[in-house]
Short mmCIF file of C-alpha atoms and ligand atoms in Angstrom, two decimals:
data_model
loop_
_atom_site.label_atom_id
_atom_site.label_comp_id
_atom_site.label_asym_id
_atom_site.label_seq_id
_atom_site.Cartn_x
_atom_site.Cartn_y
_atom_site.Cartn_z
CA UNK A 1 -156.60 98.56 39.95
CA UNK A 2 -155.16 100.75 42.58
CA UNK A 3 -151.49 99.98 43.30
CA UNK A 4 -150.45 99.58 46.99
CA UNK A 5 -148.54 102.76 46.71
CA UNK A 6 -151.41 104.74 45.33
CA UNK A 7 -153.71 103.35 48.02
CA UNK A 8 -151.20 104.12 50.69
CA UNK A 9 -150.83 107.68 49.53
CA UNK A 10 -154.51 108.12 49.58
CA UNK A 11 -154.63 106.73 53.13
CA UNK A 12 -152.41 109.47 54.40
CA UNK A 13 -153.48 112.30 52.36
CA UNK A 14 -157.23 111.99 52.19
CA UNK A 15 -158.45 109.71 54.93
CA UNK A 16 -159.75 111.33 58.12
CA UNK A 17 -158.52 110.55 61.64
CA UNK A 18 -161.20 107.97 62.16
CA UNK A 19 -159.75 105.78 59.34
CA UNK A 20 -156.23 106.03 60.53
CA UNK A 21 -156.61 103.12 62.94
CA UNK A 22 -157.23 100.76 59.99
CA UNK A 23 -153.61 100.18 58.90
CA UNK A 24 -153.37 97.14 56.72
CA UNK A 25 -150.82 94.40 57.08
CA UNK A 26 -147.90 94.83 54.68
CA UNK A 27 -147.42 92.22 51.86
CA UNK A 28 -144.64 89.58 52.15
CA UNK A 29 -141.72 89.78 52.61
CA UNK A 30 -142.25 92.99 54.62
CA UNK A 31 -145.02 91.61 56.89
CA UNK A 32 -142.81 88.70 57.88
CA UNK A 33 -139.65 90.68 58.61
CA UNK A 34 -138.47 90.15 62.19
CA UNK A 35 -135.22 90.87 64.00
CA UNK A 36 -132.77 88.39 65.41
CA UNK A 37 -133.65 88.68 69.09
CA UNK A 38 -130.82 86.57 70.48
CA UNK A 39 -128.25 88.69 68.63
CA UNK A 40 -129.86 91.92 69.75
CA UNK A 41 -129.73 90.82 73.48
CA UNK A 42 -126.14 89.67 73.03
CA UNK A 43 -125.15 93.06 71.64
CA UNK A 44 -126.80 94.74 74.64
CA UNK A 45 -124.73 92.62 76.91
CA UNK A 46 -121.52 93.55 75.02
CA UNK A 47 -122.25 97.27 75.04
CA UNK A 48 -122.91 97.17 78.82
CA UNK A 49 -119.19 96.31 79.31
CA UNK A 50 -118.13 99.74 78.37
CA UNK A 51 -118.22 101.75 81.58
CA UNK A 52 -119.65 98.84 83.60
CA UNK A 53 -119.94 99.92 87.26
CA UNK A 54 -119.71 97.69 90.31
CA UNK A 55 -123.43 97.98 90.99
CA UNK A 56 -124.22 96.26 87.67
CA UNK A 57 -125.14 99.22 85.60
CA UNK A 58 -122.96 101.64 83.54
CA UNK A 59 -121.35 104.98 83.99
CA UNK A 60 -120.87 106.00 80.41
CA UNK A 61 -121.29 109.74 80.58
CA UNK A 62 -120.96 111.65 77.34
CA UNK A 63 -117.37 112.47 76.20
CA UNK A 64 -115.82 110.00 78.65
CA UNK A 65 -113.38 107.33 77.55
CA UNK A 66 -116.16 104.82 77.98
CA UNK A 67 -118.42 106.85 75.84
CA UNK A 68 -115.80 106.80 73.04
CA UNK A 69 -115.23 103.09 73.43
CA UNK A 70 -119.06 102.45 73.30
CA UNK A 71 -119.27 104.58 70.18
CA UNK A 72 -116.48 102.63 68.51
CA UNK A 73 -118.31 99.37 69.37
CA UNK A 74 -121.55 100.69 67.93
CA UNK A 75 -119.80 101.89 64.80
CA UNK A 76 -118.50 98.36 64.24
CA UNK A 77 -122.15 97.10 64.47
CA UNK A 78 -123.37 99.69 62.00
CA UNK A 79 -120.67 98.62 59.55
CA UNK A 80 -121.50 94.88 60.11
CA UNK A 81 -125.10 95.80 59.25
CA UNK A 82 -123.85 97.07 55.87
CA UNK A 83 -124.67 100.68 56.67
CA UNK A 84 -122.63 103.58 55.37
CA UNK A 85 -121.31 105.29 58.53
CA UNK A 86 -120.69 108.97 59.01
CA UNK A 87 -120.26 111.31 62.00
CA UNK A 88 -121.87 114.79 61.66
CA UNK A 89 -120.11 117.90 62.88
CA UNK A 90 -122.03 117.68 66.16
CA UNK A 91 -120.73 114.19 66.77
CA UNK A 92 -123.95 112.25 66.06
CA UNK A 93 -123.34 108.91 64.34
CA UNK A 94 -125.39 107.91 61.29
CA UNK A 95 -125.61 104.59 59.44
CA UNK A 96 -127.41 104.81 56.12
CA UNK A 97 -128.82 102.21 53.76
CA UNK A 98 -130.02 103.26 50.40
CA UNK A 99 -133.64 103.11 49.22
CA UNK A 100 -134.86 102.30 45.74
CA UNK A 101 -136.45 105.84 45.15
CA UNK A 102 -133.74 108.51 45.17
CA UNK A 103 -136.42 111.20 45.28
CA UNK A 104 -137.59 110.16 48.81
CA UNK A 105 -136.28 111.60 52.13
CA UNK A 106 -134.78 109.27 54.64
CA UNK A 107 -136.67 107.64 57.51
CA UNK A 108 -134.60 107.92 60.70
CA UNK A 109 -134.63 105.65 63.77
CA UNK A 110 -132.29 105.47 66.72
CA UNK A 111 -131.54 106.72 70.21
CA UNK A 112 -128.43 107.30 72.38
CA UNK A 113 -125.73 105.26 74.13
CA UNK A 114 -124.43 107.73 76.70
CA UNK A 115 -125.65 107.28 80.31
CA UNK A 116 -126.22 109.27 83.45
CA UNK A 117 -123.57 108.71 86.13
CA UNK A 118 -124.25 105.39 87.82
CA UNK A 119 -126.98 104.63 85.26
CA UNK A 120 -128.42 101.40 83.90
CA UNK A 121 -127.96 99.18 80.78
CA UNK A 122 -131.16 99.85 78.92
CA UNK A 123 -131.79 103.67 78.72
CA UNK A 124 -130.93 104.67 75.12
CA UNK A 125 -129.07 101.44 74.32
CA UNK A 126 -132.27 99.41 73.74
CA UNK A 127 -133.39 101.86 70.98
CA UNK A 128 -129.91 102.26 69.57
CA UNK A 129 -129.06 98.58 69.28
CA UNK A 130 -132.56 97.67 68.14
CA UNK A 131 -132.31 100.14 65.37
CA UNK A 132 -128.99 98.59 64.15
CA UNK A 133 -130.53 95.18 64.54
CA UNK A 134 -133.48 96.20 62.33
CA UNK A 135 -131.02 97.37 59.63
CA UNK A 136 -128.91 94.16 59.89
CA UNK A 137 -132.01 91.99 59.59
CA UNK A 138 -133.21 93.91 56.64
CA UNK A 139 -129.94 93.38 54.89
CA UNK A 140 -129.94 89.68 55.70
CA UNK A 141 -133.51 89.30 54.55
CA UNK A 142 -132.67 91.05 51.27
CA UNK A 143 -135.44 93.63 51.85
CA UNK A 144 -135.19 96.85 49.93
CA UNK A 145 -137.16 99.85 50.97
CA UNK A 146 -138.27 102.84 48.91
CA UNK A 147 -136.91 105.44 51.36
CA UNK A 148 -133.33 105.47 52.53
CA UNK A 149 -133.17 104.33 56.19
CA UNK A 150 -130.82 106.02 58.59
CA UNK A 151 -129.94 104.74 62.02
CA UNK A 152 -128.89 107.69 64.21
CA UNK A 153 -126.93 107.41 67.47
CA UNK A 154 -127.41 110.87 69.10
CA UNK A 155 -124.52 112.11 71.29
CA UNK A 156 -124.89 113.44 74.85
CA UNK A 157 -128.57 112.83 75.32
CA UNK A 158 -128.24 112.65 79.12
CA UNK A 159 -126.45 116.05 79.42
CA UNK A 160 -129.29 117.95 77.79
CA UNK A 161 -129.99 116.29 74.41
CA UNK A 162 -127.06 118.16 72.89
CA UNK A 163 -126.80 116.08 69.68
CA UNK A 164 -130.39 116.42 68.64
CA UNK A 165 -130.57 120.11 69.61
CA UNK A 166 -127.60 120.71 67.35
CA UNK A 167 -129.80 119.59 64.42
CA UNK A 168 -132.10 122.47 65.26
CA UNK A 169 -129.21 124.96 65.59
CA UNK A 170 -129.93 125.34 69.29
CA UNK A 171 -126.45 124.58 70.56
CA UNK A 172 -125.05 128.09 71.19
CA UNK A 173 -121.49 129.16 72.03
CA UNK A 174 -122.54 129.53 75.65
CA UNK A 175 -123.65 125.91 75.64
CA UNK A 176 -120.25 124.77 74.23
CA UNK A 177 -118.62 126.35 77.31
CA UNK A 178 -120.74 124.43 79.81
CA UNK A 179 -118.82 121.69 81.54
CA UNK A 180 -120.29 118.22 81.04
CA UNK A 181 -120.28 115.44 83.56
CA UNK A 182 -117.05 113.95 82.03
CA UNK A 183 -115.24 117.15 83.12
CA UNK A 184 -114.82 118.34 79.48
CA UNK A 185 -116.73 121.26 78.11
CA UNK A 186 -119.36 120.35 75.63
CA UNK A 187 -117.19 122.05 72.89
CA UNK A 188 -114.11 119.93 73.86
CA UNK A 189 -116.37 116.83 74.19
CA UNK A 190 -117.75 117.23 70.69
CA UNK A 191 -114.08 117.39 69.28
CA UNK A 192 -113.15 114.40 71.48
CA UNK A 193 -115.81 112.19 69.83
CA UNK A 194 -115.03 113.27 66.27
CA UNK A 195 -117.23 116.31 65.74
CA UNK A 196 -116.05 119.66 64.46
CA UNK A 197 -117.17 122.56 66.64
CA UNK A 198 -116.14 125.33 64.13
CA UNK A 199 -118.53 123.79 61.64
CA UNK A 200 -121.34 122.89 64.02
CA UNK A 201 -123.85 124.68 61.83
CA UNK A 202 -123.34 121.98 59.15
CA UNK A 203 -125.17 119.57 61.45
CA UNK A 204 -128.36 121.58 61.20
CA UNK A 205 -131.37 120.08 59.40
CA UNK A 206 -134.34 121.74 57.91
CA UNK A 207 -137.96 120.78 57.98
CA UNK A 208 -138.62 118.41 55.15
CA UNK A 209 -135.10 116.88 55.14
CA UNK A 210 -136.35 113.74 56.95
CA UNK A 211 -139.46 111.74 56.25
CA UNK A 212 -140.08 110.55 59.75
CA UNK A 213 -138.29 109.71 63.06
CA UNK A 214 -139.09 106.77 65.35
CA UNK A 215 -137.41 106.04 68.63
CA UNK A 216 -137.76 102.84 70.62
CA UNK A 217 -137.01 103.31 74.38
CA UNK A 218 -137.68 101.80 77.75
CA UNK A 219 -140.66 103.36 79.59
CA UNK A 220 -138.60 104.45 82.64
CA UNK A 221 -141.83 104.38 84.60
CA UNK A 222 -144.00 101.57 85.91
CA UNK A 223 -147.22 101.86 83.96
CA UNK A 224 -146.78 99.19 81.36
CA UNK A 225 -145.50 96.58 83.81
CA UNK A 226 -148.35 97.42 86.31
CA UNK A 227 -151.01 97.16 83.57
CA UNK A 228 -149.33 94.13 81.93
CA UNK A 229 -149.08 95.82 78.52
CA UNK A 230 -146.36 94.90 76.00
CA UNK A 231 -146.00 98.21 74.12
CA UNK A 232 -146.41 101.87 75.01
CA UNK A 233 -147.48 104.34 72.34
CA UNK A 234 -146.10 107.69 73.41
CA UNK A 235 -148.45 110.66 73.12
CA UNK A 236 -145.96 113.36 74.02
CA UNK A 237 -142.76 114.14 75.79
CA UNK A 238 -142.29 116.55 78.60
CA UNK A 239 -140.50 119.88 78.40
CA UNK A 240 -137.55 120.22 80.74
CA UNK A 241 -135.87 123.33 82.26
CA UNK A 242 -132.60 123.19 84.14
CA UNK A 243 -131.07 126.05 86.14
CA UNK A 244 -127.93 126.38 88.15
CA UNK A 245 -128.83 128.24 91.38
CA UNK A 246 -126.24 130.17 93.42
CA UNK A 247 -127.14 131.11 96.98
CA UNK A 248 -124.76 133.78 98.42
CA UNK A 249 -124.53 134.21 102.12
CA UNK A 250 -121.43 134.94 104.33
CA UNK A 251 -118.73 132.38 105.45
CA UNK A 252 -117.83 132.88 109.11
CA UNK A 253 -116.61 131.05 112.16
CA UNK A 254 -119.10 128.26 113.13
CA UNK A 255 -118.18 128.62 116.85
CA UNK A 256 -118.07 132.36 117.43
CA UNK A 257 -121.03 133.58 115.21
CA UNK A 258 -124.29 133.70 117.14
CA UNK A 259 -127.18 132.02 115.46
CA UNK A 260 -129.05 135.26 114.89
CA UNK A 261 -126.05 136.79 113.17
CA UNK A 262 -125.55 134.23 110.48
CA UNK A 263 -126.14 134.47 106.80
CA UNK A 264 -126.08 130.79 106.24
CA UNK A 265 -126.46 129.73 102.61
CA UNK A 266 -126.95 126.11 103.58
CA UNK A 267 -129.91 126.94 105.72
CA UNK A 268 -131.38 128.92 102.81
CA UNK A 269 -130.66 125.92 100.56
CA UNK A 270 -132.60 123.60 102.91
CA UNK A 271 -135.58 125.84 102.82
CA UNK A 272 -135.25 126.18 99.06
CA UNK A 273 -135.35 122.42 98.44
CA UNK A 274 -138.40 122.05 100.61
CA UNK A 275 -140.09 125.01 98.98
CA UNK A 276 -139.55 123.69 95.38
CA UNK A 277 -141.37 120.53 96.46
CA UNK A 278 -144.19 122.60 97.98
CA UNK A 279 -144.62 124.83 94.94
CA UNK A 280 -144.54 121.93 92.42
CA UNK A 281 -147.14 119.91 94.38
CA UNK A 282 -149.45 122.85 95.07
CA UNK A 283 -151.31 122.62 91.77
CA UNK A 284 -153.01 119.58 90.15
CA UNK A 285 -151.24 117.79 87.28
CA UNK A 286 -148.23 115.55 86.48
CA UNK A 287 -145.57 118.32 86.82
CA UNK A 288 -142.37 117.37 88.73
CA UNK A 289 -139.59 119.42 90.24
CA UNK A 290 -136.22 118.24 91.48
CA UNK A 291 -133.22 119.64 93.26
CA UNK A 292 -130.66 116.88 92.29
CA UNK A 293 -127.20 118.37 93.02
CA UNK A 294 -125.77 120.48 95.76
CA UNK A 295 -122.35 121.79 96.77
CA UNK A 296 -121.65 123.98 99.83
CA UNK A 297 -118.54 126.19 100.10
CA UNK A 298 -116.08 126.22 101.63
CA UNK A 299 -117.44 122.81 102.87
CA UNK A 300 -115.99 122.40 106.41
CA UNK A 301 -117.69 121.39 109.66
CA UNK A 302 -116.50 124.52 111.42
CA UNK A 303 -117.32 127.11 108.80
CA UNK A 304 -120.75 128.56 108.07
CA UNK A 305 -121.26 127.92 104.36
CA UNK A 306 -121.07 131.31 102.48
CA UNK A 307 -122.11 129.89 99.18
CA UNK A 308 -124.26 126.97 97.90
CA UNK A 309 -124.45 125.88 94.31
CA UNK A 310 -127.41 123.66 93.46
CA UNK A 311 -129.56 122.59 90.50
CA UNK A 312 -133.25 123.07 89.80
CA UNK A 313 -135.11 120.97 87.28
CA UNK A 314 -138.81 121.42 86.27
CA UNK A 315 -140.77 119.22 83.87
CA UNK A 316 -144.27 119.14 82.35
CA UNK A 317 -146.04 118.55 79.13
CA UNK A 318 -147.20 122.18 79.21
CA UNK A 319 -144.26 124.65 78.62
CA UNK A 320 -146.33 127.50 80.03
CA UNK A 321 -146.73 125.59 83.31
CA UNK A 322 -142.94 125.22 83.57
CA UNK A 323 -142.53 128.90 83.13
CA UNK A 324 -145.13 129.70 85.70
CA UNK A 325 -143.67 127.28 88.39
CA UNK A 326 -140.23 128.74 87.79
CA UNK A 327 -141.59 132.29 88.46
CA UNK A 328 -143.24 131.07 91.64
CA UNK A 329 -140.07 129.32 92.83
CA UNK A 330 -138.04 132.55 92.32
CA UNK A 331 -140.61 134.60 94.15
CA UNK A 332 -140.60 132.15 97.10
CA UNK A 333 -136.84 132.04 97.09
CA UNK A 334 -136.57 135.78 97.35
CA UNK A 335 -138.59 135.54 100.63
CA UNK A 336 -136.20 132.81 101.91
CA UNK A 337 -133.37 135.14 100.91
CA UNK A 338 -134.85 137.98 102.91
CA UNK A 339 -135.32 135.79 106.05
CA UNK A 340 -131.85 134.27 105.90
CA UNK A 341 -129.75 137.20 104.73
CA UNK A 342 -128.83 135.48 101.52
CA UNK A 343 -129.40 136.12 97.74
CA UNK A 344 -130.43 133.75 95.02
CA UNK A 345 -129.30 133.92 91.44
CA UNK A 346 -130.21 131.63 88.46
CA UNK A 347 -128.50 130.60 85.26
CA UNK A 348 -130.47 128.62 82.66
CA UNK A 349 -128.36 125.64 81.56
CA UNK A 350 -130.88 123.71 79.46
CA UNK A 351 -134.36 124.07 78.13
CA UNK A 352 -136.23 121.56 76.01
CA UNK A 353 -139.74 122.36 74.83
CA UNK A 354 -142.29 119.62 75.24
CA UNK A 355 -143.49 117.94 72.05
CA UNK A 356 -146.49 115.89 70.92
CA UNK A 357 -145.83 112.87 68.77
CA UNK A 358 -147.52 112.48 65.34
CA UNK A 359 -150.99 110.95 65.66
CA UNK A 360 -150.65 109.06 62.31
CA UNK A 361 -147.48 107.44 63.47
CA UNK A 362 -149.03 106.61 66.83
CA UNK A 363 -151.67 104.65 64.94
CA UNK A 364 -149.07 102.83 62.91
CA UNK A 365 -147.25 101.71 66.03
CA UNK A 366 -150.56 100.57 67.65
CA UNK A 367 -151.71 98.70 64.62
CA UNK A 368 -148.32 96.98 64.08
CA UNK A 369 -148.19 95.86 67.71
CA UNK A 370 -151.70 94.52 67.55
CA UNK A 371 -150.88 92.61 64.34
CA UNK A 372 -148.12 90.81 66.33
CA UNK A 373 -150.53 90.00 69.14
CA UNK A 374 -149.05 92.53 71.53
CA UNK A 375 -151.09 94.65 73.87
CA UNK A 376 -150.69 98.50 73.76
CA UNK A 377 -151.41 101.49 75.88
CA UNK A 378 -151.05 105.22 75.13
CA UNK A 379 -149.03 107.17 77.61
CA UNK A 380 -146.99 110.36 77.99
CA UNK A 381 -143.21 110.40 78.52
CA UNK A 382 -142.05 111.95 81.78
CA UNK A 383 -138.43 111.42 80.61
CA UNK A 384 -136.83 113.73 77.93
CA UNK A 385 -135.82 112.22 74.66
CA UNK A 386 -134.11 113.25 71.40
CA UNK A 387 -137.46 112.56 69.74
CA UNK A 388 -138.86 115.78 71.19
CA UNK A 389 -136.39 117.79 69.11
CA UNK A 390 -136.87 115.55 66.08
CA UNK A 391 -140.56 116.43 66.30
CA UNK A 392 -139.61 119.99 65.27
CA UNK A 393 -138.18 118.65 62.03
CA UNK A 394 -140.45 115.76 60.93
CA UNK A 395 -143.30 113.53 62.05
CA UNK A 396 -141.88 111.69 65.07
CA UNK A 397 -143.14 109.03 67.37
CA UNK A 398 -141.89 106.72 70.22
CA UNK A 399 -142.39 103.11 71.11
CA UNK A 400 -141.95 102.17 74.79
CA UNK A 401 -141.24 98.77 76.31
CA UNK A 402 -141.79 97.93 80.04
CA UNK A 403 -139.26 98.86 82.71
CA UNK A 404 -139.11 96.48 85.65
CA UNK A 405 -140.52 98.24 88.78
CA UNK A 406 -140.42 101.51 86.81
CA UNK A 407 -136.72 101.91 87.81
CA UNK A 408 -134.39 103.96 85.51
CA UNK A 409 -131.37 106.15 85.75
CA UNK A 410 -130.09 103.60 88.27
CA UNK A 411 -127.98 100.45 88.01
CA UNK A 412 -131.05 98.17 88.66
CA UNK A 413 -132.85 99.44 85.58
CA UNK A 414 -134.10 96.25 83.76
CA UNK A 415 -136.21 95.32 80.70
CA UNK A 416 -136.68 91.69 79.80
CA UNK A 417 -135.11 90.17 76.62
CA UNK A 418 -138.64 89.31 75.35
CA UNK A 419 -139.97 92.83 75.90
CA UNK A 420 -136.91 94.25 74.08
CA UNK A 421 -137.42 91.87 71.10
CA UNK A 422 -141.13 92.81 70.99
CA UNK A 423 -140.08 96.52 70.85
CA UNK A 424 -137.56 95.91 68.09
CA UNK A 425 -140.06 94.00 66.02
CA UNK A 426 -142.61 96.79 66.42
CA UNK A 427 -139.98 99.28 65.44
CA UNK A 428 -139.12 97.18 62.31
CA UNK A 429 -142.73 96.81 61.20
CA UNK A 430 -143.46 100.55 61.94
CA UNK A 431 -140.60 101.82 59.81
CA UNK A 432 -141.50 99.37 56.97
CA UNK A 433 -145.09 100.57 57.13
CA UNK A 434 -144.10 104.25 57.06
CA UNK A 435 -141.83 103.38 54.11
CA UNK A 436 -144.77 101.78 52.23
CA UNK A 437 -147.25 104.43 53.16
CA UNK A 438 -145.73 107.92 53.38
O1 HGY B 501 -133.27 113.10 81.76
C1 HGY B 501 -134.08 112.56 80.95
O2 HGY B 501 -135.24 112.64 81.02
C2 HGY B 501 -133.62 111.71 79.90
O3 HGY B 501 -133.55 110.40 80.35
N1 HGY B 501 -132.37 112.05 79.36
MN1 MN B 502 -132.04 108.90 80.43
MN1 MN B 503 -132.80 107.82 77.12
#
């Protein structure tokens, strides 16, 4: 008779894509394993106290005091879940439970707990705390897996997925000098949260080190809610480019300089922001472009701004399209510069390549959700995630749960306790299935 393990191996190695939808239910006790939903939602409430803002969300930007406090809280939860905790030299937190087969590589699952300024209570935290809850429930239900399981809490996701890029060796000395939203440089921030910048290279991972990575996250868009679907199966994650743009003009007296003699960098900025929108919407597709930050200098009502600093962000599933749009923005900006007597310069501050998720893991997520009576939908992710970097190291996939009204990166971000528990249970069944099958 074929053992379950032999069958499972065959199912991955030999079966064609057509058969991959037919994942079988796991045997007991694995098939019956579920999280403690009340505890998971209570933990989410507790974590939201660290950096709580008056609007009802959190401002827990990476390397802030609140980030540190949140990390301490989460570390306590990892220990309570009987995980062996360590922080890598990049400042990512890991909690590990042993598997029964020492020859197997670990299965990772997790997310992040840092937030954008004036963010919400669900982005990153749902996946982080659900992952810990999965581990705690497995411990309580005395379930031993073959692979080691590692819960990972990535540091500084919102400031450019720094923790996960460190695993690829992509955090360079020039990145360490960038000033994060907390006011600390990324290098100082890593030291602040317990990493070791001088030994950053030790956080690198190679292909083959990790069996698979699964990240549960809120959708951050409105598709699942609109279509009344419980679970999103993510097909791919957008690439993201960030640039700091400097517009140089000439500061002069606002009362005595005639309108036709000005080199007004704010006027050039206004045209720039409008032009970015025009360029990005001029071709078909789901690409987006945003100018999200601006500062004018010297910043007085009676001085023509001589300098403007602003940001430019471009996203798409196709990296070549991002590059093409960036070239077009620069060409158009040069014309604005000519017309306004200003110059534009650009500094790349972040680049994440887009990534496709693993089709086999997509099918596992879909099958597990269906087994639990949950409806599913395949969809792309317009938000960036640590999973896109993990996809360079191992088969990776993402599970989405609905976001109310599609709102995210805002204090009114909301996902219902039921949807969160559904997502956590799909995560649990997915990692158990990967364990049994890969
Ligand atoms: O910005 C992003 O897409 C992500 O939420 N960090
Ligand atoms: Mn986010
Ligand atoms: Mn996130």
